[in-house]
């Protein structure tokens, strides 16, 4: 699959195992997703481009690096919220946009109920990272990318915990030939398949319900 990076990291694998375990409590689930958000942020942030700047230390003038790109974090509500903290803590200059989507239980199509995006002048210099723990049919991610492309943004990445092959294929079929500056998907595992209700197997169950205790 083009542009898909499967993150290989012993701590990521360890925490993912905690998340998959059905005996993990909602409180452990939440704190583990939070820990994952720091690991994933540090891996994703290698994409950012720094620019050389001249600064003066208390002793002398020297060169340093500063990030000049606009960065927008875009968690897909609800479960994407769980992945946000590490990203914002490691780079507090990032803006946070929100999109509210839920999957219709019958059709599995995403239904939008909320969207808020910062007013930015320089679209070309803006990088957006969509945060969503689960890529199942791919419908939610496809909807969000289409929305952003229609707004004129094309530097878009996605960070997730688990993906189904069906969802990654659907994203590739939809955007494989889209002209874009960069378009990367980071995931911690490509699982086996979807079940007939659109859940990832073996997966971790319903991420939003486990995170917010709404089972
Ligand atoms: C889950 C998950 C993704 C979506 C993935 O959200 O957090 O957003 O499903 O499925 P897809 O790839 O088939 O679109 P859900 O609709 O359960 O809403 P929630 O986060 O509010 O629980
Ligand atoms: N959404 C989830 O939370 N889990 C799945 O397995 C699929 C979609």
PDB file of C-alpha atoms and ligand atoms in Angstrom:
ATOM      1  CA  UNK A   1       0.000   0.000   0.000  1.00  0.00           C
ATOM      2  CA  UNK A   2       1.419   3.392  -0.997  1.00  0.00           C
ATOM      3  CA  UNK A   3       2.261   5.943   1.708  1.00  0.00           C
ATOM      4  CA  UNK A   4       1.394   3.673   4.635  1.00  0.00           C
ATOM      5  CA  UNK A   5       3.971   3.420   7.424  1.00  0.00           C
ATOM      6  CA  UNK A   6       3.464   0.640   9.970  1.00  0.00           C
ATOM      7  CA  UNK A   7       5.195   1.787  13.138  1.00  0.00           C
ATOM      8  CA  UNK A   8       7.625  -0.786  14.519  1.00  0.00           C
ATOM      9  CA  UNK A   9       8.518   0.119  18.097  1.00  0.00           C
ATOM     10  CA  UNK A  10       8.624  -2.201  21.134  1.00  0.00           C
ATOM     11  CA  UNK A  11       6.760   0.258  23.372  1.00  0.00           C
ATOM     12  CA  UNK A  12       4.079   0.838  20.734  1.00  0.00           C
ATOM     13  CA  UNK A  13       3.643  -2.952  20.473  1.00  0.00           C
ATOM     14  CA  UNK A  14       3.502  -3.259  24.274  1.00  0.00           C
ATOM     15  CA  UNK A  15       0.842  -0.581  24.727  1.00  0.00           C
ATOM     16  CA  UNK A  16      -1.155  -1.852  21.764  1.00  0.00           C
ATOM     17  CA  UNK A  17      -1.358  -5.247  23.476  1.00  0.00           C
ATOM     18  CA  UNK A  18      -2.821  -3.549  26.578  1.00  0.00           C
ATOM     19  CA  UNK A  19      -5.404  -1.817  24.357  1.00  0.00           C
ATOM     20  CA  UNK A  20      -6.391  -5.045  22.602  1.00  0.00           C
ATOM     21  CA  UNK A  21      -6.926  -6.932  25.883  1.00  0.00           C
ATOM     22  CA  UNK A  22     -10.639  -7.086  26.718  1.00  0.00           C
ATOM     23  CA  UNK A  23      -9.794  -7.064  30.462  1.00  0.00           C
ATOM     24  CA  UNK A  24      -8.213  -3.588  30.254  1.00  0.00           C
ATOM     25  CA  UNK A  25     -10.422  -1.165  32.207  1.00  0.00           C
ATOM     26  CA  UNK A  26     -11.682   2.128  30.685  1.00  0.00           C
ATOM     27  CA  UNK A  27      -9.292   4.022  32.961  1.00  0.00           C
ATOM     28  CA  UNK A  28      -6.257   1.959  31.814  1.00  0.00           C
ATOM     29  CA  UNK A  29      -7.493   2.179  28.234  1.00  0.00           C
ATOM     30  CA  UNK A  30      -7.627   5.988  28.358  1.00  0.00           C
ATOM     31  CA  UNK A  31      -4.193   6.375  29.943  1.00  0.00           C
ATOM     32  CA  UNK A  32      -2.657   3.893  27.510  1.00  0.00           C
ATOM     33  CA  UNK A  33      -4.055   5.724  24.463  1.00  0.00           C
ATOM     34  CA  UNK A  34      -2.652   8.893  26.019  1.00  0.00           C
ATOM     35  CA  UNK A  35       0.825   7.296  26.292  1.00  0.00           C
ATOM     36  CA  UNK A  36       0.550   6.129  22.697  1.00  0.00           C
ATOM     37  CA  UNK A  37      -0.200   9.686  21.627  1.00  0.00           C
ATOM     38  CA  UNK A  38       3.266  10.812  22.807  1.00  0.00           C
ATOM     39  CA  UNK A  39       5.025   7.947  21.018  1.00  0.00           C
ATOM     40  CA  UNK A  40       3.093   8.535  17.795  1.00  0.00           C
ATOM     41  CA  UNK A  41       3.602  12.287  17.963  1.00  0.00           C
ATOM     42  CA  UNK A  42       7.361  11.952  18.249  1.00  0.00           C
ATOM     43  CA  UNK A  43       7.400   9.612  15.236  1.00  0.00           C
ATOM     44  CA  UNK A  44       5.047  11.775  13.145  1.00  0.00           C
ATOM     45  CA  UNK A  45       6.865  15.014  13.984  1.00  0.00           C
ATOM     46  CA  UNK A  46       9.914  13.806  12.057  1.00  0.00           C
ATOM     47  CA  UNK A  47       7.845  15.020   9.039  1.00  0.00           C
ATOM     48  CA  UNK A  48       7.983  18.664  10.127  1.00  0.00           C
ATOM     49  CA  UNK A  49      10.354  20.933   8.293  1.00  0.00           C
ATOM     50  CA  UNK A  50      12.585  23.200  10.334  1.00  0.00           C
ATOM     51  CA  UNK A  51      14.107  26.424   9.047  1.00  0.00           C
ATOM     52  CA  UNK A  52      17.493  27.762  10.071  1.00  0.00           C
ATOM     53  CA  UNK A  53      17.352  30.856  12.262  1.00  0.00           C
ATOM     54  CA  UNK A  54      20.017  32.959  13.867  1.00  0.00           C
ATOM     55  CA  UNK A  55      19.762  33.337  17.649  1.00  0.00           C
ATOM     56  CA  UNK A  56      21.937  34.650  20.432  1.00  0.00           C
ATOM     57  CA  UNK A  57      22.655  32.504  23.476  1.00  0.00           C
ATOM     58  CA  UNK A  58      23.743  34.249  26.688  1.00  0.00           C
ATOM     59  CA  UNK A  59      27.300  33.809  25.290  1.00  0.00           C
ATOM     60  CA  UNK A  60      27.264  34.179  21.497  1.00  0.00           C
ATOM     61  CA  UNK A  61      25.301  34.227  18.250  1.00  0.00           C
ATOM     62  CA  UNK A  62      24.644  30.845  16.654  1.00  0.00           C
ATOM     63  CA  UNK A  63      22.289  29.070  14.261  1.00  0.00           C
ATOM     64  CA  UNK A  64      19.201  27.197  15.429  1.00  0.00           C
ATOM     65  CA  UNK A  65      16.082  25.681  13.898  1.00  0.00           C
ATOM     66  CA  UNK A  66      12.476  26.731  14.191  1.00  0.00           C
ATOM     67  CA  UNK A  67       9.336  25.190  12.713  1.00  0.00           C
ATOM     68  CA  UNK A  68       7.670  27.767  10.462  1.00  0.00           C
ATOM     69  CA  UNK A  69       4.861  25.587   9.048  1.00  0.00           C
ATOM     70  CA  UNK A  70       1.310  25.934  10.346  1.00  0.00           C
ATOM     71  CA  UNK A  71       0.369  22.655  11.931  1.00  0.00           C
ATOM     72  CA  UNK A  72      -3.274  21.708  12.492  1.00  0.00           C
ATOM     73  CA  UNK A  73      -4.217  18.662  14.566  1.00  0.00           C
ATOM     74  CA  UNK A  74      -7.592  17.305  13.488  1.00  0.00           C
ATOM     75  CA  UNK A  75      -8.982  14.654  15.840  1.00  0.00           C
ATOM     76  CA  UNK A  76     -12.094  12.877  14.545  1.00  0.00           C
ATOM     77  CA  UNK A  77     -14.601  12.950  17.437  1.00  0.00           C
ATOM     78  CA  UNK A  78     -14.907  11.175  19.606  1.00  0.00           C
ATOM     79  CA  UNK A  79     -12.107   8.628  19.732  1.00  0.00           C
ATOM     80  CA  UNK A  80      -9.551  10.862  17.987  1.00  0.00           C
ATOM     81  CA  UNK A  81      -9.563  13.080  21.083  1.00  0.00           C
ATOM     82  CA  UNK A  82      -7.615  10.380  22.907  1.00  0.00           C
ATOM     83  CA  UNK A  83      -4.663  10.767  20.538  1.00  0.00           C
ATOM     84  CA  UNK A  84      -4.419  14.548  20.811  1.00  0.00           C
ATOM     85  CA  UNK A  85      -2.568  15.251  24.051  1.00  0.00           C
ATOM     86  CA  UNK A  86       0.904  13.983  23.059  1.00  0.00           C
ATOM     87  CA  UNK A  87       0.752  15.963  19.821  1.00  0.00           C
ATOM     88  CA  UNK A  88      -0.170  19.223  21.533  1.00  0.00           C
ATOM     89  CA  UNK A  89       2.197  18.776  24.495  1.00  0.00           C
ATOM     90  CA  UNK A  90       5.207  18.152  22.233  1.00  0.00           C
ATOM     91  CA  UNK A  91       4.328  21.068  19.928  1.00  0.00           C
ATOM     92  CA  UNK A  92       1.997  23.535  21.682  1.00  0.00           C
ATOM     93  CA  UNK A  93       2.108  25.899  18.685  1.00  0.00           C
ATOM     94  CA  UNK A  94      -0.160  23.472  16.783  1.00  0.00           C
ATOM     95  CA  UNK A  95      -3.777  24.563  16.251  1.00  0.00           C
ATOM     96  CA  UNK A  96      -6.535  22.091  17.028  1.00  0.00           C
ATOM     97  CA  UNK A  97      -9.468  21.638  14.687  1.00  0.00           C
ATOM     98  CA  UNK A  98     -12.313  19.179  15.341  1.00  0.00           C
ATOM     99  CA  UNK A  99     -14.552  17.162  13.090  1.00  0.00           C
ATOM    100  CA  UNK A 100     -17.459  15.230  14.610  1.00  0.00           C
ATOM    101  CA  UNK A 101     -18.367  12.043  12.730  1.00  0.00           C
ATOM    102  CA  UNK A 102     -20.172   8.889  13.701  1.00  0.00           C
ATOM    103  CA  UNK A 103     -20.800   5.803  11.627  1.00  0.00           C
ATOM    104  CA  UNK A 104     -24.375   4.964  10.791  1.00  0.00           C
ATOM    105  CA  UNK A 105     -24.822   1.472  12.257  1.00  0.00           C
ATOM    106  CA  UNK A 106     -26.556   0.092   9.148  1.00  0.00           C
ATOM    107  CA  UNK A 107     -24.759   1.697   6.227  1.00  0.00           C
ATOM    108  CA  UNK A 108     -21.422   2.253   8.097  1.00  0.00           C
ATOM    109  CA  UNK A 109     -21.248   5.636   6.303  1.00  0.00           C
ATOM    110  CA  UNK A 110     -19.921   8.596   8.317  1.00  0.00           C
ATOM    111  CA  UNK A 111     -22.407  11.239   9.438  1.00  0.00           C
ATOM    112  CA  UNK A 112     -20.950  14.691  10.162  1.00  0.00           C
ATOM    113  CA  UNK A 113     -22.284  16.577  13.195  1.00  0.00           C
ATOM    114  CA  UNK A 114     -19.524  19.133  13.883  1.00  0.00           C
ATOM    115  CA  UNK A 115     -16.658  20.957  12.178  1.00  0.00           C
ATOM    116  CA  UNK A 116     -14.470  23.807  13.357  1.00  0.00           C
ATOM    117  CA  UNK A 117     -11.255  24.854  11.631  1.00  0.00           C
ATOM    118  CA  UNK A 118      -8.849  27.737  12.347  1.00  0.00           C
ATOM    119  CA  UNK A 119      -8.779  30.752  10.031  1.00  0.00           C
ATOM    120  CA  UNK A 120      -5.404  30.434   8.295  1.00  0.00           C
ATOM    121  CA  UNK A 121      -4.045  32.682   5.562  1.00  0.00           C
ATOM    122  CA  UNK A 122      -1.291  30.451   4.174  1.00  0.00           C
ATOM    123  CA  UNK A 123      -2.917  27.198   3.013  1.00  0.00           C
ATOM    124  CA  UNK A 124       0.207  26.092   1.123  1.00  0.00           C
ATOM    125  CA  UNK A 125       2.315  26.269   4.280  1.00  0.00           C
ATOM    126  CA  UNK A 126      -0.184  24.299   6.389  1.00  0.00           C
ATOM    127  CA  UNK A 127       0.224  20.679   7.370  1.00  0.00           C
ATOM    128  CA  UNK A 128      -2.804  18.837   8.757  1.00  0.00           C
ATOM    129  CA  UNK A 129      -2.688  15.615  10.741  1.00  0.00           C
ATOM    130  CA  UNK A 130      -5.931  13.693  11.120  1.00  0.00           C
ATOM    131  CA  UNK A 131      -6.032  11.740  14.384  1.00  0.00           C
ATOM    132  CA  UNK A 132      -8.284   8.700  14.549  1.00  0.00           C
ATOM    133  CA  UNK A 133      -7.408   5.477  16.376  1.00  0.00           C
ATOM    134  CA  UNK A 134      -9.352   3.236  13.983  1.00  0.00           C
ATOM    135  CA  UNK A 135      -9.360   2.989  10.180  1.00  0.00           C
ATOM    136  CA  UNK A 136     -12.046   0.365   9.557  1.00  0.00           C
ATOM    137  CA  UNK A 137     -13.971   0.838   6.265  1.00  0.00           C
ATOM    138  CA  UNK A 138     -11.922   4.026   5.774  1.00  0.00           C
ATOM    139  CA  UNK A 139     -15.146   6.030   5.377  1.00  0.00           C
ATOM    140  CA  UNK A 140     -14.422   8.522   8.179  1.00  0.00           C
ATOM    141  CA  UNK A 141     -10.892   9.261   6.979  1.00  0.00           C
ATOM    142  CA  UNK A 142     -12.003   9.537   3.333  1.00  0.00           C
ATOM    143  CA  UNK A 143     -14.800  11.942   4.291  1.00  0.00           C
ATOM    144  CA  UNK A 144     -12.361  14.103   6.276  1.00  0.00           C
ATOM    145  CA  UNK A 145      -9.671  14.177   3.581  1.00  0.00           C
ATOM    146  CA  UNK A 146     -12.277  15.099   0.935  1.00  0.00           C
ATOM    147  CA  UNK A 147     -13.498  17.915   3.155  1.00  0.00           C
ATOM    148  CA  UNK A 148      -9.964  19.280   3.565  1.00  0.00           C
ATOM    149  CA  UNK A 149      -9.099  18.949  -0.142  1.00  0.00           C
ATOM    150  CA  UNK A 150     -12.290  20.878  -0.986  1.00  0.00           C
ATOM    151  CA  UNK A 151     -11.140  23.638   1.374  1.00  0.00           C
ATOM    152  CA  UNK A 152      -7.863  23.871  -0.568  1.00  0.00           C
ATOM    153  CA  UNK A 153      -5.527  21.984   1.786  1.00  0.00           C
ATOM    154  CA  UNK A 154      -3.405  19.197   0.368  1.00  0.00           C
ATOM    155  CA  UNK A 155      -0.663  18.472   2.891  1.00  0.00           C
ATOM    156  CA  UNK A 156      -2.561  15.894   4.920  1.00  0.00           C
ATOM    157  CA  UNK A 157      -1.410  12.943   7.043  1.00  0.00           C
ATOM    158  CA  UNK A 158      -3.331  10.443   9.146  1.00  0.00           C
ATOM    159  CA  UNK A 159      -2.194   8.884  12.431  1.00  0.00           C
ATOM    160  CA  UNK A 160      -4.034   5.818  13.718  1.00  0.00           C
ATOM    161  CA  UNK A 161      -3.636   2.893  16.077  1.00  0.00           C
ATOM    162  CA  UNK A 162      -5.200   0.113  14.005  1.00  0.00           C
ATOM    163  CA  UNK A 163      -6.154  -0.272  10.369  1.00  0.00           C
ATOM    164  CA  UNK A 164      -8.099  -2.817   8.388  1.00  0.00           C
ATOM    165  CA  UNK A 165      -6.757  -3.737   4.946  1.00  0.00           C
ATOM    166  CA  UNK A 166     -10.199  -2.887   3.496  1.00  0.00           C
ATOM    167  CA  UNK A 167      -9.988   0.686   4.820  1.00  0.00           C
ATOM    168  CA  UNK A 168      -6.451   1.298   3.602  1.00  0.00           C
ATOM    169  CA  UNK A 169      -7.397  -0.040   0.170  1.00  0.00           C
ATOM    170  CA  UNK A 170     -10.482   2.213   0.035  1.00  0.00           C
ATOM    171  CA  UNK A 171      -8.331   5.258   0.888  1.00  0.00           C
ATOM    172  CA  UNK A 172      -5.775   4.290  -1.736  1.00  0.00           C
ATOM    173  CA  UNK A 173      -8.488   3.740  -4.385  1.00  0.00           C
ATOM    174  CA  UNK A 174     -10.026   7.126  -3.616  1.00  0.00           C
ATOM    175  CA  UNK A 175      -6.864   9.250  -3.369  1.00  0.00           C
ATOM    176  CA  UNK A 176      -4.143   7.129  -5.008  1.00  0.00           C
ATOM    177  CA  UNK A 177      -3.904   9.538  -7.915  1.00  0.00           C
ATOM    178  CA  UNK A 178      -4.737  12.777  -6.133  1.00  0.00           C
ATOM    179  CA  UNK A 179      -2.078  15.397  -6.633  1.00  0.00           C
ATOM    180  CA  UNK A 180      -0.738  16.323  -3.249  1.00  0.00           C
ATOM    181  CA  UNK A 181       2.342  17.564  -1.502  1.00  0.00           C
ATOM    182  CA  UNK A 182       2.399  14.785   1.020  1.00  0.00           C
ATOM    183  CA  UNK A 183      -0.135  12.248   2.157  1.00  0.00           C
ATOM    184  CA  UNK A 184       1.031   9.685   4.671  1.00  0.00           C
ATOM    185  CA  UNK A 185      -0.810   7.222   6.863  1.00  0.00           C
ATOM    186  CA  UNK A 186       0.848   6.074  10.075  1.00  0.00           C
ATOM    187  CA  UNK A 187      -0.620   3.038  11.777  1.00  0.00           C
ATOM    188  CA  UNK A 188       0.595   0.687  14.492  1.00  0.00           C
ATOM    189  CA  UNK A 189      -0.864  -2.449  12.890  1.00  0.00           C
ATOM    190  CA  UNK A 190      -2.674  -3.599   9.766  1.00  0.00           C
ATOM    191  CA  UNK A 191      -5.051  -6.190  11.188  1.00  0.00           C
ATOM    192  CA  UNK A 192      -6.695  -9.150   9.428  1.00  0.00           C
ATOM    193  CA  UNK A 193     -10.071  -7.908   8.205  1.00  0.00           C
ATOM    194  CA  UNK A 194     -13.437  -6.388   9.097  1.00  0.00           C
ATOM    195  CA  UNK A 195     -16.282  -8.434  10.515  1.00  0.00           C
ATOM    196  CA  UNK A 196     -19.812  -8.116   9.087  1.00  0.00           C
ATOM    197  CA  UNK A 197     -20.542  -5.184  11.434  1.00  0.00           C
ATOM    198  CA  UNK A 198     -17.510  -3.229  10.227  1.00  0.00           C
ATOM    199  CA  UNK A 199     -15.340  -3.945  13.282  1.00  0.00           C
ATOM    200  CA  UNK A 200     -11.634  -4.627  12.891  1.00  0.00           C
ATOM    201  CA  UNK A 201     -10.492  -8.208  13.645  1.00  0.00           C
ATOM    202  CA  UNK A 202      -8.742  -8.963  15.924  1.00  0.00           C
ATOM    203  CA  UNK A 203      -8.886  -5.232  16.688  1.00  0.00           C
ATOM    204  CA  UNK A 204      -9.578  -3.744  20.088  1.00  0.00           C
ATOM    205  CA  UNK A 205     -13.353  -3.327  19.988  1.00  0.00           C
ATOM    206  CA  UNK A 206     -15.060   0.051  19.915  1.00  0.00           C
ATOM    207  CA  UNK A 207     -12.337   2.598  20.659  1.00  0.00           C
ATOM    208  CA  UNK A 208     -14.691   5.468  21.574  1.00  0.00           C
ATOM    209  CA  UNK A 209     -16.840   3.347  23.886  1.00  0.00           C
ATOM    210  CA  UNK A 210     -13.817   1.824  25.657  1.00  0.00           C
ATOM    211  CA  UNK A 211     -12.147   5.228  26.021  1.00  0.00           C
ATOM    212  CA  UNK A 212     -15.186   7.047  27.353  1.00  0.00           C
ATOM    213  CA  UNK A 213     -16.755   4.157  29.283  1.00  0.00           C
ATOM    214  CA  UNK A 214     -19.958   4.177  27.184  1.00  0.00           C
ATOM    215  CA  UNK A 215     -20.082   0.416  26.584  1.00  0.00           C
TER     216      UNK A 215
HETATM  217  C1  LIG B   1     -15.065   4.951  15.021  1.00  0.00           C
HETATM  218  C2  LIG B   1     -13.607   5.350  14.964  1.00  0.00           C
HETATM  219  C3  LIG B   1     -13.484   5.991  13.611  1.00  0.00           C
HETATM  220  C4  LIG B   1     -14.492   5.220  12.792  1.00  0.00           C
HETATM  221  C5  LIG B   1     -13.743   4.293  11.896  1.00  0.00           C
HETATM  222  O1  LIG B   1     -15.874   6.032  15.339  1.00  0.00           O
HETATM  223  O2  LIG B   1     -13.230   6.212  16.016  1.00  0.00           O
HETATM  224  O3  LIG B   1     -13.778   7.371  13.588  1.00  0.00           O
HETATM  225  O4  LIG B   1     -15.307   4.480  13.709  1.00  0.00           O
HETATM  226  O5  LIG B   1     -14.605   3.603  11.073  1.00  0.00           O
HETATM  227  P1  LIG B   1     -14.594   3.765   9.485  1.00  0.00           P
HETATM  228  O6  LIG B   1     -13.180   3.661   9.033  1.00  0.00           O
HETATM  229  O7  LIG B   1     -15.432   2.594   9.052  1.00  0.00           O
HETATM  230  O8  LIG B   1     -15.226   5.082   9.143  1.00  0.00           O
HETATM  231  P2  LIG B   1     -17.413   5.871  15.715  1.00  0.00           P
HETATM  232  O9  LIG B   1     -18.270   6.055  14.508  1.00  0.00           O
HETATM  233  O10 LIG B   1     -17.607   4.597  16.478  1.00  0.00           O
HETATM  234  O11 LIG B   1     -17.682   7.138  16.634  1.00  0.00           O
HETATM  235  P3  LIG B   1     -17.107   7.485  18.087  1.00  0.00           P
HETATM  236  O12 LIG B   1     -15.627   7.792  17.937  1.00  0.00           O
HETATM  237  O13 LIG B   1     -17.912   8.678  18.470  1.00  0.00           O
HETATM  238  O14 LIG B   1     -17.345   6.307  18.996  1.00  0.00           O
HETATM  239  N1  LIG B   2     -14.544   1.726  15.098  1.00  0.00           N
HETATM  240  C1  LIG B   2     -14.030   1.197  16.230  1.00  0.00           C
HETATM  241  O1  LIG B   2     -13.990   1.868  17.276  1.00  0.00           O
HETATM  242  N2  LIG B   2     -13.591  -0.064  16.199  1.00  0.00           N
HETATM  243  C2  LIG B   2     -13.602  -0.827  15.100  1.00  0.00           C
HETATM  244  O2  LIG B   2     -13.156  -1.983  15.140  1.00  0.00           O
HETATM  245  C3  LIG B   2     -14.138  -0.239  13.923  1.00  0.00           C
HETATM  246  C4  LIG B   2     -14.589   1.029  13.946  1.00  0.00           C
END
